[in-house]
XYZ file of C-alpha atoms in Angstrom:
307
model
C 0.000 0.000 0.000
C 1.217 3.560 -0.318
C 1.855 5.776 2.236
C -0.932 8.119 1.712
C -2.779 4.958 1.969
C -1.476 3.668 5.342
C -0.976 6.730 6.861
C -5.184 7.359 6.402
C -5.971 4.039 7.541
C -4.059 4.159 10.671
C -5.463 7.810 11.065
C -9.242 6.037 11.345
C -8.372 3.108 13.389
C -6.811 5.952 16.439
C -10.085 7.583 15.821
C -12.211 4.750 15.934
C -10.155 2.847 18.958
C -10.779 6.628 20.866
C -14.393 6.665 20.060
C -14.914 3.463 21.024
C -13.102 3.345 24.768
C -13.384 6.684 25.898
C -17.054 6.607 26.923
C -16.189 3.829 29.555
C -12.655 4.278 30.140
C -11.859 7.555 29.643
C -15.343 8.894 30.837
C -15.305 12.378 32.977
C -15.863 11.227 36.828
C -19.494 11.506 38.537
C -19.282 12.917 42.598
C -19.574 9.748 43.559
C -16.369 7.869 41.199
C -14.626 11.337 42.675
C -15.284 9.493 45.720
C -14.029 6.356 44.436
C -10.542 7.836 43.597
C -10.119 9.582 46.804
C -10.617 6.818 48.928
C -7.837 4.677 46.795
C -5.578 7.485 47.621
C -5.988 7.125 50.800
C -6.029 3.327 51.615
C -3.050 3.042 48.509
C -0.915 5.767 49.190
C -1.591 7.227 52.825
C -3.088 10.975 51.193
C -6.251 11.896 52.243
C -9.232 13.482 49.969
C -7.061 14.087 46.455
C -8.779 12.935 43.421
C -5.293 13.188 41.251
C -2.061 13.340 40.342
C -1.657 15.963 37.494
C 1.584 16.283 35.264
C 2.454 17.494 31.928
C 4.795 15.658 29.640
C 6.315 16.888 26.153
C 5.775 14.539 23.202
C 8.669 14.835 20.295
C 7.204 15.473 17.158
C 9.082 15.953 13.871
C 9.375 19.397 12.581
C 5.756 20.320 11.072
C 5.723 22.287 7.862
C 5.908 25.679 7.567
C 4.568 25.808 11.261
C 7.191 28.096 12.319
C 7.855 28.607 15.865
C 4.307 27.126 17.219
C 5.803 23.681 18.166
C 9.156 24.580 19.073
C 9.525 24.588 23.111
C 12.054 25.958 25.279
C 14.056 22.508 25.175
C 15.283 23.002 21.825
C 12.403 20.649 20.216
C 9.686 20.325 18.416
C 6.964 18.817 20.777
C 3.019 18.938 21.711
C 2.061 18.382 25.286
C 0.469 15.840 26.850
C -1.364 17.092 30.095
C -3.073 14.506 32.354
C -4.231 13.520 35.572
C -3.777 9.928 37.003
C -6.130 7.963 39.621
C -4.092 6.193 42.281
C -4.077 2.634 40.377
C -2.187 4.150 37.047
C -5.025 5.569 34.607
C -5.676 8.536 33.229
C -9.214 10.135 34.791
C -8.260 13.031 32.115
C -6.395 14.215 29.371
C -5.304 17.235 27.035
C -3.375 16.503 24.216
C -1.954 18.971 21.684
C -1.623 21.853 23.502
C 2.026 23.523 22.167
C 4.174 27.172 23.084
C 7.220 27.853 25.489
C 4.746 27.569 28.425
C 4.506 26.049 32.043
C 2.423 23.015 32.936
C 0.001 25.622 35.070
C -0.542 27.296 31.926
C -1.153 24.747 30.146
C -4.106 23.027 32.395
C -5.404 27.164 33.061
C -6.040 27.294 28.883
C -7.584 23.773 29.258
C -11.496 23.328 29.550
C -10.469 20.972 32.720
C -8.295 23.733 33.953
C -11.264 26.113 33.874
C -13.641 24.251 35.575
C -11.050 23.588 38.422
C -10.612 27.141 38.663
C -14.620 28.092 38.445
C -15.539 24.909 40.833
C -17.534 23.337 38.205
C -15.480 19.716 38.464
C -18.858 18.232 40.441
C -16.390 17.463 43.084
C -17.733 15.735 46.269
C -18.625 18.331 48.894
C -15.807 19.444 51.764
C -15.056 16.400 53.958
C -13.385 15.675 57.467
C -9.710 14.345 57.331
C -9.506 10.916 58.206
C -9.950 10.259 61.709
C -10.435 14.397 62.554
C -12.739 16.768 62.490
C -11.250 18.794 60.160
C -12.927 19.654 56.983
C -11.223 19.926 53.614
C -11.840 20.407 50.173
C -11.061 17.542 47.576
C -8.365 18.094 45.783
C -5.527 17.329 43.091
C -1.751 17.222 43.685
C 0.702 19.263 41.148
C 4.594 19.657 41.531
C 5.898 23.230 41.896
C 4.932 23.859 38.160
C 1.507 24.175 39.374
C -0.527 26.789 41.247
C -1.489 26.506 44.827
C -4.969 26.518 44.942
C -8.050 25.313 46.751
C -8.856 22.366 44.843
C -5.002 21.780 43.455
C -1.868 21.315 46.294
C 1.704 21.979 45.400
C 4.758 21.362 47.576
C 6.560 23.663 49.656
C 8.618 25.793 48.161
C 12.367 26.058 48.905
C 15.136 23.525 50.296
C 15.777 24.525 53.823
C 12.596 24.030 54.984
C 11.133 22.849 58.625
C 10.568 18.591 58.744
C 6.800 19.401 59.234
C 7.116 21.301 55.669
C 9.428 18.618 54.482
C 7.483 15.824 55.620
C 4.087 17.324 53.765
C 6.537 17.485 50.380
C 7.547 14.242 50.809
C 3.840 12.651 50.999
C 2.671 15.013 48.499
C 5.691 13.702 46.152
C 5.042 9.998 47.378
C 1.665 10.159 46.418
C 2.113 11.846 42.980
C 4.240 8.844 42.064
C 1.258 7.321 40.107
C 1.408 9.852 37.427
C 4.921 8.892 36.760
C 4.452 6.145 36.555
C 1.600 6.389 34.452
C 3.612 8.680 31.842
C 6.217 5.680 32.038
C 4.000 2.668 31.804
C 2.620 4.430 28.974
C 5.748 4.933 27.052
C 7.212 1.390 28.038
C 3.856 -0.002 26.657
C 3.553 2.013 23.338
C 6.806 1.966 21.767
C 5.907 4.879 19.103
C 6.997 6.948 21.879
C 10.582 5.798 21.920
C 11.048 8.254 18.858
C 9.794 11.312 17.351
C 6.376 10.886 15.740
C 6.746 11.344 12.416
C 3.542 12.848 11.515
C 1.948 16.579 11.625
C 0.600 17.141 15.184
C -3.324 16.537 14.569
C -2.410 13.503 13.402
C -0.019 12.789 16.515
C -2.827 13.906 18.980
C -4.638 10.988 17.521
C -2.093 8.750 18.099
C -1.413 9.837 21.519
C -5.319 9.772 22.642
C -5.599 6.183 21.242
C -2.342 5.072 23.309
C -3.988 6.446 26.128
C -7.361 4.655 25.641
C -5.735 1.232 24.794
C -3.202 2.248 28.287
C -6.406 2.468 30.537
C -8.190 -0.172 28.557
C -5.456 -3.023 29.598
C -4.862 -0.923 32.953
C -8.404 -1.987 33.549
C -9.033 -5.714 32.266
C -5.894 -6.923 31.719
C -3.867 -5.343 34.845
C -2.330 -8.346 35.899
C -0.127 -8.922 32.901
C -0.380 -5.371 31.304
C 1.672 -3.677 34.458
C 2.686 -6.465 37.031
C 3.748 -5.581 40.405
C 7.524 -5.350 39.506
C 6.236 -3.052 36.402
C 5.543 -0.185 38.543
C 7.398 1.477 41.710
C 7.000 -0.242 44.953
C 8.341 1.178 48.186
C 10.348 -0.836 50.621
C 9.862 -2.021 54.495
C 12.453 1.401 55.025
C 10.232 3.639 52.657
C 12.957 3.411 49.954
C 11.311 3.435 46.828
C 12.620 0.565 44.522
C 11.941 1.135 40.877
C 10.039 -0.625 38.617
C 10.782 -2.041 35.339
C 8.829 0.100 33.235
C 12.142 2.753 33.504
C 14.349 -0.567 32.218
C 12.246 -0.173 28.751
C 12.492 3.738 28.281
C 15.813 4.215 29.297
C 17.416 5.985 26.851
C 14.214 7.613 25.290
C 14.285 10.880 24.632
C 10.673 11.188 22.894
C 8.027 12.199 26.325
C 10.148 14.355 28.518
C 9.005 16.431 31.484
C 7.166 19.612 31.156
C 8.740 23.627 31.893
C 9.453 23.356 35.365
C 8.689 26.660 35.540
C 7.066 29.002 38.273
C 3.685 29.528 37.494
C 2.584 33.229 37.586
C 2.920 35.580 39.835
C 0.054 36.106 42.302
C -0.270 34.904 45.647
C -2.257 32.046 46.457
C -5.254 32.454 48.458
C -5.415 32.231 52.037
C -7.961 29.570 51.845
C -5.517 27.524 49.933
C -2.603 27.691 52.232
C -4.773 26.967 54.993
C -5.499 23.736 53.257
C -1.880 22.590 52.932
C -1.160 23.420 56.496
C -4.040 21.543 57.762
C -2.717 18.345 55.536
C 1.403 19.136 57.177
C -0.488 19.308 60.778
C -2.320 16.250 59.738
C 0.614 13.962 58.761
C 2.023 14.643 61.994
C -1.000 13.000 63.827
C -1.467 10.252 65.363
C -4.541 9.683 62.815
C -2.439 10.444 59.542
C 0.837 9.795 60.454
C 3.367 7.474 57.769
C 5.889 5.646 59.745
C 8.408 5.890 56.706
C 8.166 9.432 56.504
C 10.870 10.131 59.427
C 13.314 8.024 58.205
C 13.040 9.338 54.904
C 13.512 12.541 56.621
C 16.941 11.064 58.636
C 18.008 9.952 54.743
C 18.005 13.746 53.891
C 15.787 13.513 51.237
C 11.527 14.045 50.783
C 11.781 13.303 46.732
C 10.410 9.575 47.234
């Protein structure tokens, strides 16, 4: 067949494979699935009420005609962005694909419809809830790295390296649970091998490709778990709290095709009070008896939160 030919057929089988999973595994969550997720987070990873882990990855594309500057990012690249949010078993609750310019993973999710209605409150997230074991209430939320904005619904870490081990010890849950969009981003490359390389197609085209990987990724992540991303697949953390890797980073070392987002400060204005209340109710919280991590203190006596 000719390429024109080919390149149009497997064009309409990423639409069709798209069409035909995202209504069930790609749907939009109800209150109640929000539910769902927050309560793996919780019994999974030891965070209380978050509904996410967001990240942002660049996806190498070869240079599109006449296209100028538009997909040419601030790592030297041509590249579209994949912008997603992970539950905490390793699919993808949402995703943005194709967004392009030398700009931050916050902007990126603020110009997305799912970045609006975080911002407006319009998610249908469950209502304010009691931490675990407290009676303190707290919004639902999702976790971002320092790329994102601190808000309400969205935690971020600490910022800065000589911090206090209550402010450490919050950075180092917050980065423990984000884990599962890492690893999502990795089982997803290790999986789908067209991301080992530049895509070699212009960028609607890649978007296509991208959306169908991401289907097919929370397709198997959902039926065929057990042999699609096996225990030793993913990260596991030891007896210590030392997080042992798994063998998903075996397959992409080397790949230089999905690399992190602009890393970025996001804006300039101040986060709202209500906001930073929220993360210092969740650092008083992980030093309680009712939310405290037993690993999280000798992670702290290792010198380092990034686990």
């Amino acid at each position: 067949m000719g390429t024109s030919t080919v390149s149009g057929i497997v064009e309409e089988m990423c639409c069709a494979i798209w069409d035909a999973l995202q209504g069930e595994y790609m749907a939009f969550p109800s209150s109640s699935q929000w539910q769902d997720i927050a309560e793996d987070f919780w019994r999974q990873w030891q965070f209380p009420l978050c509904v996410g882990a967001i990240d942002g990855k660049h996806v190498r594309i070869r240079a599109p005609p006449q296209s100028g500057s538009d997909f040419y990012n601030y790592k030297g690249f041509f590249s579209i962005i994949l912008m997603a949010a992970a539950d905490a078993n390793y699919r993808f609750i949402y995703v943005d694909v194709g967004a392009f310019r030398r700009e931050s993973d916050g902007g990126v999710l603020g110009r997305s419809a799912f970045g609006s209605r975080l911002a407006q409150g319009s998610l249908n997230l469950p209502a304010p809830a009691v931490l675990p074991g407290t009676t303190t209430p707290s919004p639902f939320f999702f976790l971002g790295d320092e790329a994102f904005p601190l808000q309400e619904n969205l935690m971020r870490p600490y910022p800065g390296t000589n911090l206090q081990d209550r402010k450490r010890i919050y950075n180092y849950r917050q980065a423990r649970a984000r884990r599962v969009v890492e690893n999502a981003f990795g089982i997803l490359a290790a999986r789908f091998r067209i991301f080992s390389r530049p895509i070699d197609c212009k960028p609607e085209k890649a978007v296509k490709l991208v959306k169908a990987c991401v289907a097919l990724h929370n397709f198997l992540a959902s039926t065929e778990r057990a042999r699609y991303m096996p225990a030793t697949f993913v990260d596991a953390t030891s007896d210590t709290g030392e997080v042992q890797p798994g063998e998903w980073r075996q397959h992409v070392a080397g790949d230089q095709n999905m690399v992190d987002g602009p890393r970025c400060l996001v804006g300039s204005s101040r986060p709202s009070r209500r906001a930073a209340l929220v993360r210092e109710q969740l650092a008083d919280f992980f030093l309680s008896d009712a939310g405290v991590f037993p690993h999280q203190y000798s992670v702290l006596r290792l010198g380092s939160t990034d686990q």
